[in-house]
Amino acid sequence: MSNKEFAEVPVKNPAKTAIVTGASSGIGLAITRMLLLKGWSVYALARREFTLPEGSGRLIRVSCDLLDPKALRSAVDKILDEAPALDLLVNCAGIGLFGPHEQLKPEDLSEMLRLNLEVPILLCRLTLRALKASKGKIINISSVTAEKDSVFGCAYAGSKAGLSKFSKSLLEEVRKSGVGVSVIQPDLTRTEFYESLDFEPDADPAAALLPGQVADAVAYILDAPDNLVVEELTLRPQINRIQRKVSGKRMDREASDPV
């Protein structure tokens, strides 16, 4: 990995170090901004450039194809060599694929399943020894669909259910080592996630979460006493409603098949 793949913005003596995936937009960007404001040093794994959040922390942008296991391992090894310690892993990168299951392209399904489930599992494996040394935390961003039946989103729901179950099982495995593992399951959140889909959150402010609210949930977990692990947080908007995109128009409906 060349030095050009690391775009560093230095500041003085950040207190703790985190790795965040999906840091270039949406929930991942909000989490990165929150950590920087708290003075963290954040290694942001992302394939594209993104606006630097303001704060007193230190941002190191790491260009990495998460779906390339060798590149992923190389990036993590370099981070662990550079960082004095690793205190937090946030797995936030993910995509959604929706539609009748028989109509979805196998290659698209494979990409989604790998990014949503395989990559977080691999990253936990690659960072676990360092997190045990620091008694750090893992926070996996899943989805409310992990607990529900999702019509036309069964593979997506399966990937998120797998991530939630993995998170809880890993906690049981590593809790005696002092590592905390938490899973956050947000409902509809106003991000770029819906740009390529045929639906989006309703325009009513009460119909969707904001990325910063998910970041607040991460902060809540980080601020918990050392003897307490927040195993799972499910975040729901007050109103459960989406709007379909049909020929440039918006058609409101209740989100009976939540995403």
Coordinates of C-alpha atoms in Angstrom, one line a residue:
M1 CA 0.0 0.0 0.0
S2 CA 1.5 3.3 -1.0
N3 CA 1.7 6.3 1.2
K4 CA -0.6 8.2 -1.1
E5 CA -3.5 6.1 0.1
F6 CA -3.2 7.7 3.5
A7 CA -4.3 11.4 3.5
E8 CA -3.4 12.6 7.0
V9 CA -4.6 15.6 8.9
P10 CA -2.5 15.9 12.0
V11 CA -3.4 17.5 15.3
K12 CA -2.0 17.2 18.8
N13 CA -2.1 13.9 20.8
P14 CA -5.5 12.4 20.0
A15 CA -6.8 10.4 23.0
K16 CA -8.0 7.2 21.3
T17 CA -7.9 5.5 18.0
A18 CA -10.8 4.1 15.8
I19 CA -11.3 2.4 12.5
V20 CA -14.5 3.3 10.7
T21 CA -15.8 1.8 7.5
G22 CA -18.3 3.6 5.3
A23 CA -16.9 6.8 6.6
S24 CA -17.3 8.9 3.4
S25 CA -21.1 9.4 3.6
G26 CA -24.3 9.0 5.6
I27 CA -24.2 7.3 9.0
G28 CA -20.5 6.5 8.7
L29 CA -19.6 10.2 8.1
A30 CA -21.7 11.3 11.0
I31 CA -19.9 8.8 13.3
T32 CA -16.6 9.9 12.0
R33 CA -17.5 13.6 12.7
M34 CA -18.6 12.8 16.2
L35 CA -15.4 10.9 17.0
L36 CA -13.3 13.7 15.7
L37 CA -15.2 16.3 17.7
K38 CA -14.4 14.1 20.8
G39 CA -10.7 14.2 19.9
W40 CA -10.3 10.7 18.5
S41 CA -7.9 9.6 15.9
V42 CA -10.0 8.0 13.1
Y43 CA -8.7 5.7 10.4
A44 CA -11.5 6.0 7.8
L45 CA -11.7 3.1 5.3
A46 CA -13.3 4.4 2.2
R47 CA -12.9 4.2 -1.6
R48 CA -13.9 7.8 -2.3
E49 CA -12.9 11.2 -1.0
F50 CA -15.2 13.0 1.5
T51 CA -15.5 16.3 3.2
L52 CA -13.3 16.6 6.3
P53 CA -15.4 16.9 9.4
E54 CA -14.3 19.7 11.8
G55 CA -13.0 18.7 15.2
S56 CA -10.0 18.4 17.4
G57 CA -9.2 14.8 16.3
R58 CA -7.0 13.3 13.7
L59 CA -8.4 11.9 10.4
I60 CA -6.5 9.5 8.3
R61 CA -8.3 8.5 5.1
V62 CA -7.4 5.0 4.0
S63 CA -8.1 4.1 0.4
C64 CA -9.1 0.4 0.4
D65 CA -11.4 -1.9 -1.5
L66 CA -13.2 -3.6 1.3
L67 CA -14.1 -6.5 -1.0
D68 CA -10.5 -7.4 -1.6
P69 CA -9.4 -9.5 1.4
K70 CA -5.7 -9.0 0.7
A71 CA -6.1 -5.2 0.4
L72 CA -8.2 -5.2 3.6
R73 CA -5.6 -7.1 5.5
S74 CA -2.8 -4.9 4.2
A75 CA -4.7 -1.8 5.3
V76 CA -5.4 -3.1 8.7
D77 CA -1.8 -4.3 9.2
K78 CA -0.5 -0.8 8.3
I79 CA -3.0 0.9 10.7
L80 CA -2.0 -1.4 13.6
D81 CA 1.7 -0.8 12.8
E82 CA 1.2 3.0 12.9
A83 CA -1.3 3.4 15.7
P84 CA -0.2 3.2 19.3
A85 CA -3.3 1.2 20.1
L86 CA -6.7 0.5 18.7
D87 CA -9.7 1.3 20.9
L88 CA -12.7 1.0 18.5
L89 CA -13.9 -0.7 15.3
V90 CA -17.1 0.6 13.7
N91 CA -18.4 -1.5 10.8
C92 CA -20.8 0.8 9.0
A93 CA -20.2 0.2 5.3
G94 CA -23.2 -1.5 3.6
I95 CA -25.5 -1.5 0.6
G96 CA -29.1 -2.5 0.0
L97 CA -30.6 -4.6 -2.8
F98 CA -34.4 -4.8 -3.1
G99 CA -36.8 -6.5 -5.4
P100 CA -38.3 -10.0 -6.1
H101 CA -35.5 -12.4 -5.1
E102 CA -35.7 -14.3 -8.4
Q103 CA -35.0 -11.1 -10.4
L104 CA -31.9 -10.0 -8.5
K105 CA -28.5 -10.5 -10.2
P106 CA -26.4 -13.1 -8.5
E107 CA -23.3 -10.9 -8.8
D108 CA -25.1 -8.0 -7.1
L109 CA -26.3 -10.3 -4.3
S110 CA -22.8 -11.6 -3.8
E111 CA -21.5 -8.1 -3.5
M112 CA -24.1 -7.1 -1.0
L113 CA -23.7 -10.2 1.2
R114 CA -20.0 -9.8 1.2
L115 CA -20.0 -6.1 2.1
N116 CA -22.8 -6.3 4.7
L117 CA -21.7 -9.5 6.5
E118 CA -18.4 -10.9 5.3
V119 CA -16.4 -7.7 5.6
P120 CA -17.4 -6.9 9.2
I121 CA -16.6 -10.5 10.2
L122 CA -13.2 -10.3 8.6
L123 CA -12.4 -6.9 10.1
C124 CA -13.4 -8.1 13.6
R125 CA -11.0 -11.0 13.0
L126 CA -8.2 -8.8 11.9
T127 CA -8.5 -6.3 14.7
L128 CA -9.6 -8.5 17.6
R129 CA -6.1 -9.0 19.1
A130 CA -5.4 -5.3 19.2
L131 CA -8.9 -4.6 20.7
K132 CA -8.3 -7.2 23.4
A133 CA -5.0 -5.5 24.3
S134 CA -6.8 -2.1 24.7
K135 CA -10.0 -3.6 26.1
G136 CA -11.7 -1.7 23.3
K137 CA -15.1 -1.9 21.6
I138 CA -16.7 -3.1 18.4
I139 CA -19.8 -1.4 17.1
N140 CA -21.6 -2.9 14.2
I141 CA -24.3 -1.0 12.3
S142 CA -27.0 -3.4 11.3
S143 CA -30.6 -2.6 10.5
V144 CA -34.1 -2.9 12.0
T145 CA -34.7 -5.5 9.3
A146 CA -32.5 -7.9 11.2
E147 CA -35.6 -8.5 13.4
K148 CA -38.3 -8.4 10.8
D149 CA -39.5 -10.1 7.7
S150 CA -38.7 -7.9 4.7
V151 CA -40.8 -8.5 1.6
F152 CA -38.6 -7.8 -1.5
G153 CA -35.6 -7.4 0.8
C154 CA -35.1 -10.9 2.1
A155 CA -31.4 -11.1 1.2
Y156 CA -30.7 -7.7 2.7
A157 CA -32.6 -8.6 5.8
G158 CA -30.7 -11.9 6.0
S159 CA -27.3 -10.1 5.8
K160 CA -28.3 -7.8 8.6
A161 CA -29.8 -10.5 10.7
G162 CA -26.5 -12.4 10.3
L163 CA -24.5 -9.3 11.4
S164 CA -26.7 -8.8 14.5
K165 CA -26.4 -12.5 15.4
F166 CA -22.6 -12.5 14.8
S167 CA -22.3 -9.4 17.0
K168 CA -24.1 -11.0 19.9
S169 CA -22.3 -14.3 19.6
L170 CA -18.9 -12.5 19.4
L171 CA -19.7 -10.7 22.6
E172 CA -20.2 -13.9 24.4
E173 CA -16.8 -15.1 23.1
V174 CA -14.7 -12.1 24.0
R175 CA -16.5 -10.4 26.9
K176 CA -14.1 -12.1 29.4
S177 CA -11.2 -10.4 27.6
G178 CA -12.7 -7.0 28.3
V179 CA -13.9 -6.3 24.7
G180 CA -17.4 -4.8 24.3
V181 CA -19.4 -5.7 21.2
S182 CA -22.5 -3.8 20.4
V183 CA -24.9 -3.8 17.4
I184 CA -27.1 -0.8 16.4
Q185 CA -30.2 -1.4 14.4
P186 CA -31.4 1.8 12.8
D187 CA -34.7 2.1 10.9
L188 CA -35.2 4.5 7.9
T189 CA -32.4 7.1 8.0
R190 CA -32.0 10.0 5.7
T191 CA -28.8 9.2 3.8
E192 CA -27.6 8.5 0.2
F193 CA -28.6 4.8 0.8
Y194 CA -31.9 5.4 -1.1
E195 CA -30.5 7.2 -4.2
S196 CA -30.5 4.1 -6.4
L197 CA -33.7 2.6 -4.9
D198 CA -37.3 3.1 -5.9
F199 CA -38.4 4.2 -2.4
E200 CA -37.1 6.6 0.2
P201 CA -38.3 7.9 3.6
D202 CA -41.4 10.0 3.7
A203 CA -40.8 13.8 3.7
D204 CA -42.3 14.1 7.2
P205 CA -39.4 14.8 9.6
A206 CA -40.9 12.3 12.0
A207 CA -40.7 9.5 9.4
A208 CA -37.0 8.9 9.4
L209 CA -33.9 9.2 11.6
L210 CA -31.0 11.5 10.9
P211 CA -27.4 10.2 10.6
G212 CA -26.4 12.3 13.6
Q213 CA -28.9 10.4 15.8
V214 CA -27.2 7.1 15.0
A215 CA -23.9 8.8 15.8
D216 CA -25.4 9.8 19.1
A217 CA -26.2 6.2 19.8
V218 CA -22.5 5.3 19.2
A219 CA -21.5 8.1 21.6
Y220 CA -23.9 6.6 24.2
I221 CA -22.2 3.2 23.9
L222 CA -18.8 4.7 24.2
D223 CA -19.7 6.7 27.2
A224 CA -21.1 3.7 29.1
P225 CA -19.3 2.7 32.3
D226 CA -16.6 0.1 31.9
N227 CA -18.7 -2.6 33.6
L228 CA -21.6 -2.2 31.2
V229 CA -22.0 -3.4 27.6
V230 CA -24.8 -2.1 25.4
E231 CA -25.5 -5.3 23.5
E232 CA -28.1 -4.0 21.1
L233 CA -29.8 -0.7 20.3
T234 CA -32.8 -0.5 17.9
L235 CA -33.6 3.1 16.7
R236 CA -37.0 3.8 15.2
P237 CA -38.6 7.0 13.9
Q238 CA -41.9 8.1 15.3
I239 CA -43.8 7.5 12.0
N240 CA -43.3 4.3 10.0
R241 CA -43.8 5.5 6.4
I242 CA -41.9 5.5 3.1
Q243 CA -42.7 7.0 -0.3
R244 CA -42.3 5.2 -3.6
K245 CA -40.6 6.8 -6.5
V246 CA -42.9 6.3 -9.5
S247 CA -42.3 8.2 -12.8
G248 CA -40.8 11.1 -11.0
K249 CA -43.7 11.3 -8.5
R250 CA -43.9 10.3 -4.8
M251 CA -46.5 7.8 -3.5
D252 CA -46.8 7.6 0.2
R253 CA -47.4 4.3 2.0
E254 CA -46.9 2.8 5.4
A255 CA -43.6 0.9 5.7
S256 CA -45.1 -2.5 6.3
D257 CA -42.0 -4.0 4.8
P258 CA -39.4 -1.9 6.7
V259 CA -35.9 -1.4 5.4

